[in-house]
CSV table of C-alpha atoms and ligand atoms in Angstrom, one decimal:
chain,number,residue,atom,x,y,z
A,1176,UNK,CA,4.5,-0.1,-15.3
A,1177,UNK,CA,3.8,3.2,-15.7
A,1178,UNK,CA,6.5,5.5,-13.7
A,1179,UNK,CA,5.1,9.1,-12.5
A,1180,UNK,CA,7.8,10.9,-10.9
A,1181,UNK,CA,7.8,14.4,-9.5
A,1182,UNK,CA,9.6,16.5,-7.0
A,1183,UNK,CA,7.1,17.2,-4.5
A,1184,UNK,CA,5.7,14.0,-2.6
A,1185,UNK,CA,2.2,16.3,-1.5
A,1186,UNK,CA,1.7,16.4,-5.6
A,1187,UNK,CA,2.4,12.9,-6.4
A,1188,UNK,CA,0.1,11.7,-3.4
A,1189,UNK,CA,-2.5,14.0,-4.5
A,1190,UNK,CA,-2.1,12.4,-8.3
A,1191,UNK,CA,-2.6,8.9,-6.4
A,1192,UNK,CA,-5.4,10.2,-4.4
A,1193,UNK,CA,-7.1,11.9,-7.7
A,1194,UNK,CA,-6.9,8.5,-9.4
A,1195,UNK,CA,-8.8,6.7,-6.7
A,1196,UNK,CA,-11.5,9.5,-6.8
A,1197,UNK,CA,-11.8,8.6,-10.0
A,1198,UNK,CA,-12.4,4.8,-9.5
A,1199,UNK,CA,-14.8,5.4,-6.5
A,1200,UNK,CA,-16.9,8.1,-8.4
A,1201,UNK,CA,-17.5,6.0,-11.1
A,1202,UNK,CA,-18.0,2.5,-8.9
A,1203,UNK,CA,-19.1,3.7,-5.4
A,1204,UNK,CA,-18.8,0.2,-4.7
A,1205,UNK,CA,-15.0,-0.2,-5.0
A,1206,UNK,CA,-13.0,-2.5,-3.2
A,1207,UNK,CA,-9.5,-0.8,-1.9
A,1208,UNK,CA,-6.5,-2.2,-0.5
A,1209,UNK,CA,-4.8,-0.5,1.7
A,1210,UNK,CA,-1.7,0.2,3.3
A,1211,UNK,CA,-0.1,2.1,6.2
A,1212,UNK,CA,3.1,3.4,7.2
A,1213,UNK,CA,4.8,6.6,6.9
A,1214,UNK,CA,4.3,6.2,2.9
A,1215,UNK,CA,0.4,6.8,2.8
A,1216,UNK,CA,0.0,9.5,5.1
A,1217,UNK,CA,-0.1,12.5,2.5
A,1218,UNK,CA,-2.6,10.1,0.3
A,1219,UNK,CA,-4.6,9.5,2.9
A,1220,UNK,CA,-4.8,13.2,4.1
A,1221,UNK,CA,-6.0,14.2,0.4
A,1222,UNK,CA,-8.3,11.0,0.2
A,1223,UNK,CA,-9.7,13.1,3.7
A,1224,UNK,CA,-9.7,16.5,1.8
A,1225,UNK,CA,-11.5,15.0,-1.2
A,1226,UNK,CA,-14.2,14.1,1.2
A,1227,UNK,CA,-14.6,16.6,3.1
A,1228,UNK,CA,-14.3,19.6,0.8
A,1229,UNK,CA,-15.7,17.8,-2.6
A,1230,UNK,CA,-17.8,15.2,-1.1
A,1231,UNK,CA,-16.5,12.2,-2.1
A,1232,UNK,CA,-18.3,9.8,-0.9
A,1233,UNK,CA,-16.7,6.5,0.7
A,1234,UNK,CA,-20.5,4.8,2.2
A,1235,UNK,CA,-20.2,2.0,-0.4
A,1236,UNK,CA,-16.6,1.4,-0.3
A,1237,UNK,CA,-15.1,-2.0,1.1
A,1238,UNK,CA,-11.3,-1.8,2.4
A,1239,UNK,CA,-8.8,-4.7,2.8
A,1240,UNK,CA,-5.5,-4.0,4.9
A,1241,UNK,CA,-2.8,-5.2,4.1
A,1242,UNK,CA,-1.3,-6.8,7.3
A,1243,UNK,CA,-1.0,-6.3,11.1
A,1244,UNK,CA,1.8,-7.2,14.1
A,1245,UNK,CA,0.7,-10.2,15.7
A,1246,UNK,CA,0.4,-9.7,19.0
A,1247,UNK,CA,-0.7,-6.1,18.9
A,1248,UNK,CA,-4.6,-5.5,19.8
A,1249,UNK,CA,-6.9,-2.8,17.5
A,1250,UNK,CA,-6.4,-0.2,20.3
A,1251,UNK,CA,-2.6,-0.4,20.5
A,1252,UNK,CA,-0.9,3.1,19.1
A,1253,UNK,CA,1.6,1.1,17.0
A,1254,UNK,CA,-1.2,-1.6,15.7
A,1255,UNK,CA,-2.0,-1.4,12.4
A,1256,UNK,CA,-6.0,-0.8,12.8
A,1257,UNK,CA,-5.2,1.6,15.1
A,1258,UNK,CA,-2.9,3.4,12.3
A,1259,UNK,CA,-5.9,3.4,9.8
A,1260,UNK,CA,-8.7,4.5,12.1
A,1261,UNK,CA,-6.9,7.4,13.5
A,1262,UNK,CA,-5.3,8.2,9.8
A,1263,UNK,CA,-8.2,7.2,7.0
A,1264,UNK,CA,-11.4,5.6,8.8
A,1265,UNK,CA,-13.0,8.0,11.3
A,1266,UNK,CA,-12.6,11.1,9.2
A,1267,UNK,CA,-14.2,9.9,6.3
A,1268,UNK,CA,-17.9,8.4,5.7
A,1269,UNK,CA,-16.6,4.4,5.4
A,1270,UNK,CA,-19.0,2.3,7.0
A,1271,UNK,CA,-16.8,0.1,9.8
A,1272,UNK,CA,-18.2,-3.0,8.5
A,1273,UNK,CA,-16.7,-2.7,5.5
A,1274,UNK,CA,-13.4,-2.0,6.7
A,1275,UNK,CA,-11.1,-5.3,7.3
A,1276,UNK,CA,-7.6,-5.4,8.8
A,1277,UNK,CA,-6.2,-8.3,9.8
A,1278,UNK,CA,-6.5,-9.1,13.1
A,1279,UNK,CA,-3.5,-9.3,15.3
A,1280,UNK,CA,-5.1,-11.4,18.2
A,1281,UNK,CA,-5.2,-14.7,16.2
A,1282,UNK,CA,-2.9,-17.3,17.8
A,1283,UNK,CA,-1.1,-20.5,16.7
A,1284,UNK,CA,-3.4,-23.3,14.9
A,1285,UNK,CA,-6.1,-20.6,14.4
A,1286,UNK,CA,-3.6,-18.4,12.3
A,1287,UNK,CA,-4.4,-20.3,9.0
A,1288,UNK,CA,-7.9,-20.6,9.0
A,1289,UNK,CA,-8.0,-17.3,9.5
A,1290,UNK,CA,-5.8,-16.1,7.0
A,1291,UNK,CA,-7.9,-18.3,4.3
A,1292,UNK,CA,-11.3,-16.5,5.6
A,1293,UNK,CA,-9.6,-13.3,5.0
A,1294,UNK,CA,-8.8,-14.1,1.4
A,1295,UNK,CA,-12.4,-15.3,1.2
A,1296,UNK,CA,-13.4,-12.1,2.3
A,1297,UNK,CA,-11.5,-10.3,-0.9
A,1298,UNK,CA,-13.2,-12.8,-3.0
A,1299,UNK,CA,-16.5,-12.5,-1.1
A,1300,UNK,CA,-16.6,-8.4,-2.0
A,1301,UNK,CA,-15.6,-8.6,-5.7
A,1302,UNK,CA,-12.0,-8.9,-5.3
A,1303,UNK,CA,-9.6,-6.0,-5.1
A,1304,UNK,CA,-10.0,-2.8,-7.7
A,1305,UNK,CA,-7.0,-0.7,-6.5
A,1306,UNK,CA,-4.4,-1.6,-3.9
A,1307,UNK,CA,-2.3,0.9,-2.4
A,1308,UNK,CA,1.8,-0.8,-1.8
A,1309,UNK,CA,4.4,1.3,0.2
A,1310,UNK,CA,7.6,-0.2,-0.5
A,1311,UNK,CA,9.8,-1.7,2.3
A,1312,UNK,CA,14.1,-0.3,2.0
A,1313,UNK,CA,14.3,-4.4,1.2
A,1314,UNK,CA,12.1,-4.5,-1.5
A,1315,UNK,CA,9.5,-6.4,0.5
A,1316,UNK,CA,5.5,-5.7,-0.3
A,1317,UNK,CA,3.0,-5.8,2.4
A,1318,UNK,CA,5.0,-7.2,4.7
A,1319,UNK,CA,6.3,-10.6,2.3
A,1320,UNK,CA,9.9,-9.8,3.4
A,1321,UNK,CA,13.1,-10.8,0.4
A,1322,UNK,CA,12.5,-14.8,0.1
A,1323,UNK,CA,9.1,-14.6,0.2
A,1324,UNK,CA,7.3,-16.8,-2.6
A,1325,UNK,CA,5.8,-14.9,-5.1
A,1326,UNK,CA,2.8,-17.0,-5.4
A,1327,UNK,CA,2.2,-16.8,-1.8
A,1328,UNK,CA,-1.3,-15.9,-0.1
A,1329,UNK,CA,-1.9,-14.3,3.2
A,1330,UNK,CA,-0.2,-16.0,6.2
A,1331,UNK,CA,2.3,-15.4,9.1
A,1332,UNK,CA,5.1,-14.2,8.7
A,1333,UNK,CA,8.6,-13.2,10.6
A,1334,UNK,CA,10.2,-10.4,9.9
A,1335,UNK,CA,13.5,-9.5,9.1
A,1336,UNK,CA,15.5,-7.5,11.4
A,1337,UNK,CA,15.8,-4.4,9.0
A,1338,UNK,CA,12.5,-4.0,8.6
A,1339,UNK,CA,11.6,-4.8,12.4
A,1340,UNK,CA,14.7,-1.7,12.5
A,1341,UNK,CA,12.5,0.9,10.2
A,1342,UNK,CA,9.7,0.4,12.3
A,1343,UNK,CA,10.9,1.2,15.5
A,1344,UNK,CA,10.0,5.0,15.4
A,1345,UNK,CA,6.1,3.7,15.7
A,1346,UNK,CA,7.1,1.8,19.1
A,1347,UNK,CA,8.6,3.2,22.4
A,1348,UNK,CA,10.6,0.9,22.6
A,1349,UNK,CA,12.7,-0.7,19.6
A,1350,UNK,CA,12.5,-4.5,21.2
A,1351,UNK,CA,8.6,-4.1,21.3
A,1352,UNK,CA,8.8,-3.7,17.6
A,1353,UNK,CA,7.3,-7.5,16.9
A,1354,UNK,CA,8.4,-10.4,15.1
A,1355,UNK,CA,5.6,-11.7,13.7
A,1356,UNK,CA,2.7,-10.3,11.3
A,1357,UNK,CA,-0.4,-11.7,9.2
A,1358,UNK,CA,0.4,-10.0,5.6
A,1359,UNK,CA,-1.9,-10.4,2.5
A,1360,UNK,CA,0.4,-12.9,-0.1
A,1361,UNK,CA,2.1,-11.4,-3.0
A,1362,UNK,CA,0.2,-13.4,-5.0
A,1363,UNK,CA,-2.8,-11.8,-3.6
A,1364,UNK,CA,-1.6,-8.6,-4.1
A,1365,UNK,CA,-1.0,-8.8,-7.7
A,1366,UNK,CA,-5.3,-10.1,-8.0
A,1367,UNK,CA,-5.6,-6.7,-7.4
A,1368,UNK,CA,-6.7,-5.1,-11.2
A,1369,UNK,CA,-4.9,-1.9,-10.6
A,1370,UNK,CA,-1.8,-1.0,-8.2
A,1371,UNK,CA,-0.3,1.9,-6.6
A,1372,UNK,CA,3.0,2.1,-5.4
A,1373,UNK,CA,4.2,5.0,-3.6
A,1374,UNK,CA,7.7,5.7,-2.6
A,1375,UNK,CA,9.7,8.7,-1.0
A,1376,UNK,CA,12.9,9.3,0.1
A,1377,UNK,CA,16.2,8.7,-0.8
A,1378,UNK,CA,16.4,5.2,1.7
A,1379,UNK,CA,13.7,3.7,-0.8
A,1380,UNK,CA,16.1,4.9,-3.9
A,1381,UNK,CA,17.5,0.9,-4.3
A,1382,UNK,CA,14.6,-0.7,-3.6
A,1383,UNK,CA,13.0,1.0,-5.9
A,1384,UNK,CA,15.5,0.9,-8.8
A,1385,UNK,CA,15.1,-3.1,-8.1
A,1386,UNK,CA,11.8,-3.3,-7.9
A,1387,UNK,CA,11.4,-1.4,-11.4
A,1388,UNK,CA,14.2,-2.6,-13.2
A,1389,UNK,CA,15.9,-5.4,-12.0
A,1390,UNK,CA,15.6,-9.0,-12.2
A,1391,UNK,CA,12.2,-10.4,-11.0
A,1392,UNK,CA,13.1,-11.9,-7.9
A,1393,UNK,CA,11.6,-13.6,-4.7
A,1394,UNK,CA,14.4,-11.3,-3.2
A,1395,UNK,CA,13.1,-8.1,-4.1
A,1396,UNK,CA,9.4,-8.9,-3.7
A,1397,UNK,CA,8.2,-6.0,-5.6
A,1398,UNK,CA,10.0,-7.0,-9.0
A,1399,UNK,CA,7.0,-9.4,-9.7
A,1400,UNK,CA,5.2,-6.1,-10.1
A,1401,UNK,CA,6.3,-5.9,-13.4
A,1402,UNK,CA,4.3,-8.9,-14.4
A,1403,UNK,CA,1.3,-6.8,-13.6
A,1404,UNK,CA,-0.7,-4.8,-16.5
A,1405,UNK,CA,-1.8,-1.9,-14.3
A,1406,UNK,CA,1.1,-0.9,-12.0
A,1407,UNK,CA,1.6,2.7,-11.6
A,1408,UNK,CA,4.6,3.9,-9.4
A,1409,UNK,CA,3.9,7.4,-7.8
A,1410,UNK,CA,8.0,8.3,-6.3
A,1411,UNK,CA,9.1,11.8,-5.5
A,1412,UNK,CA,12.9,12.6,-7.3
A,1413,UNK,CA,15.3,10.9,-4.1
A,1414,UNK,CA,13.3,7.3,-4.8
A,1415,UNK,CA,13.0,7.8,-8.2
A,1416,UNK,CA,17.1,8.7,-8.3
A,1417,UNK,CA,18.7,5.2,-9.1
A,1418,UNK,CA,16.3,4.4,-11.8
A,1419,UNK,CA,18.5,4.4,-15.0
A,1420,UNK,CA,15.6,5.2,-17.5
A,1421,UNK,CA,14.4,8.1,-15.3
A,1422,UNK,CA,14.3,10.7,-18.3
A,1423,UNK,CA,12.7,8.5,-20.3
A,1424,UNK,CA,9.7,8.0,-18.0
A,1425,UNK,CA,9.8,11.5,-17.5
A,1426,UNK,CA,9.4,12.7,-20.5
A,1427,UNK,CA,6.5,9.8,-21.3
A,1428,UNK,CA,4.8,11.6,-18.3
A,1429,UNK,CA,5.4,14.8,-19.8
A,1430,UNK,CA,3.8,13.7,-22.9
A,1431,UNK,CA,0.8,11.9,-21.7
A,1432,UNK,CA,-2.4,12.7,-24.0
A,1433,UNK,CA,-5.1,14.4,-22.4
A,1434,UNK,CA,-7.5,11.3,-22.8
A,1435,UNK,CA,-5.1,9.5,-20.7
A,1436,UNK,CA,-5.2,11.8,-17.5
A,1437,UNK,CA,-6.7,11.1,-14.7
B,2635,LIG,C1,2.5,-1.4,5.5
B,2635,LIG,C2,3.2,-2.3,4.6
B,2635,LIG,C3,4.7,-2.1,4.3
B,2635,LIG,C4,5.1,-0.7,4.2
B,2635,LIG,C5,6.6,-0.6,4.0
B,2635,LIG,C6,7.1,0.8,3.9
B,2635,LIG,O1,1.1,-1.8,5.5
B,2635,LIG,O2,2.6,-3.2,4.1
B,2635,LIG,O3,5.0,-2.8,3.2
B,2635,LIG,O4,4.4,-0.1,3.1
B,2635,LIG,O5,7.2,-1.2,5.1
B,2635,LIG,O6,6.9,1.5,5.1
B,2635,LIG,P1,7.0,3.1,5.3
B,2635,LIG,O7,5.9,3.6,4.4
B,2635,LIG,O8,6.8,3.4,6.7
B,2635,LIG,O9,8.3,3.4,4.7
């Protein structure tokens, strides 16, 4: 895992951002997975600058979400499509079509056909180039809460009530926060041939220092990470403050050769 860790979270969003400018220049066809959150915002706002001011040019570009609250339709403020339209989608040039976020209208004995279509899908479009991962303060990863199996694909799932409690600033009303969502699998995320975690703030400080350096563990779901080959973590210096090798990653940062930047 490569660890890039600086004190402004503007700079290490725009380092994310600069990487995935990179991939789409050189394969206007990429296929990105996406997340939302507080987490992307700042990427997403430079992803936006990068278009607008330098042209980069999202026409080809598929998208994958990575989950949705059941329950909540695409026009809902707190629903996940909602989230990406108003923050990514309708200020850059991706066509719809080729944006897909779970739907959160499926109901019962529908749930898992459609969850193996949407997999499909990602197969369908060439499979996933670079997926973007916030970081829940559990260590979960898209929303495959501690527990989750680490082979598991996209599916249903409940929950827990920390993370239902970290949401509630998106909802009016903390009880409308809901229970259920349709969330890629961890083993679905870790198809993906490059991965981007992001993670600010001193609340993400554990999870993080799990996630890294821990144990791999179905109960920090982002510790099978490290069994990736192309992990970079983008943290500002709170979530980056419990790691123990910190310096060390640091200074490997410091010392990266020209020919490796991006
Ligand atoms: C969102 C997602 C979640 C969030 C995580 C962190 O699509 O999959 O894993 O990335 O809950 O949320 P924020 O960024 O709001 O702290």
């Amino acid at each position: 895992m490569e660890v890039i860790i600086l004190n402004d979270p503007e700079a290490v969003s725009a380092l994310s951002a600069r990487r995935i400018a990179q991939l789409v220049r050189a394969k206007p066809t990429a296929v990105l997975g996406l997340a939302t959150g507080s987490t992307p915002l700042r990427l997403y706002k430079e992803l936006i600058r990068l278009h607008q001011e330098e042209g980069l040019d999202f026409s080809e570009v598929t998208s994958f979400n990575l989950d949705e609250y059941i329950g909540l339709a695409a026009d809902h403020a707190a629903s996940y499509r909602y989230f990406m339209q108003e923050n990514l989608f309708r200020h850059i040039n991706i066509a719809p079509e080729r944006t897909h976020v779970p739907s959160g209208l499926v109901a019962g004995p529908d749930i898992a056909r459609y969850c193996a279509e949407y997999e499909e899908a990602i197969v369908r479009a060439g499979g996933i180039d670079l997926q973007i991962l916030g970081i829940g303060s559990d260590g979960h990863i898209g929303f495959n809460e501690p527990s989750s199996s680490l082979a598991s694909r996209t599916r249903i799932k409940t929950l827990t009530q920390r993370t239902r409690e970290d949401n509630t600033p998106f909802f009016d009303n903390p009880d409308d926060v809901p229970h259920h969502v349709i969330t890629m699998g961890v083993g679905t995320i870790m198809e993906a041939r490059e991965i981007h975690l992001l993670a600010f703030g001193d609340k993400k400080a554990d999870a993080i220092a799990d996630a890294v350096e821990g144990p791999i563990t179905a109960n920090v779901p982002a510790s099978v990470l490290q069994m990736h080959p192309t992990v970079r973590l983008f943290a500002d210096e709170p979530a980056a403050s419990k790691l123990a090798r910190r310096d060390y990653y640091r200074w490997v940062y410091d010392n990266k050769p020209a020919w490796q930047a991006f």
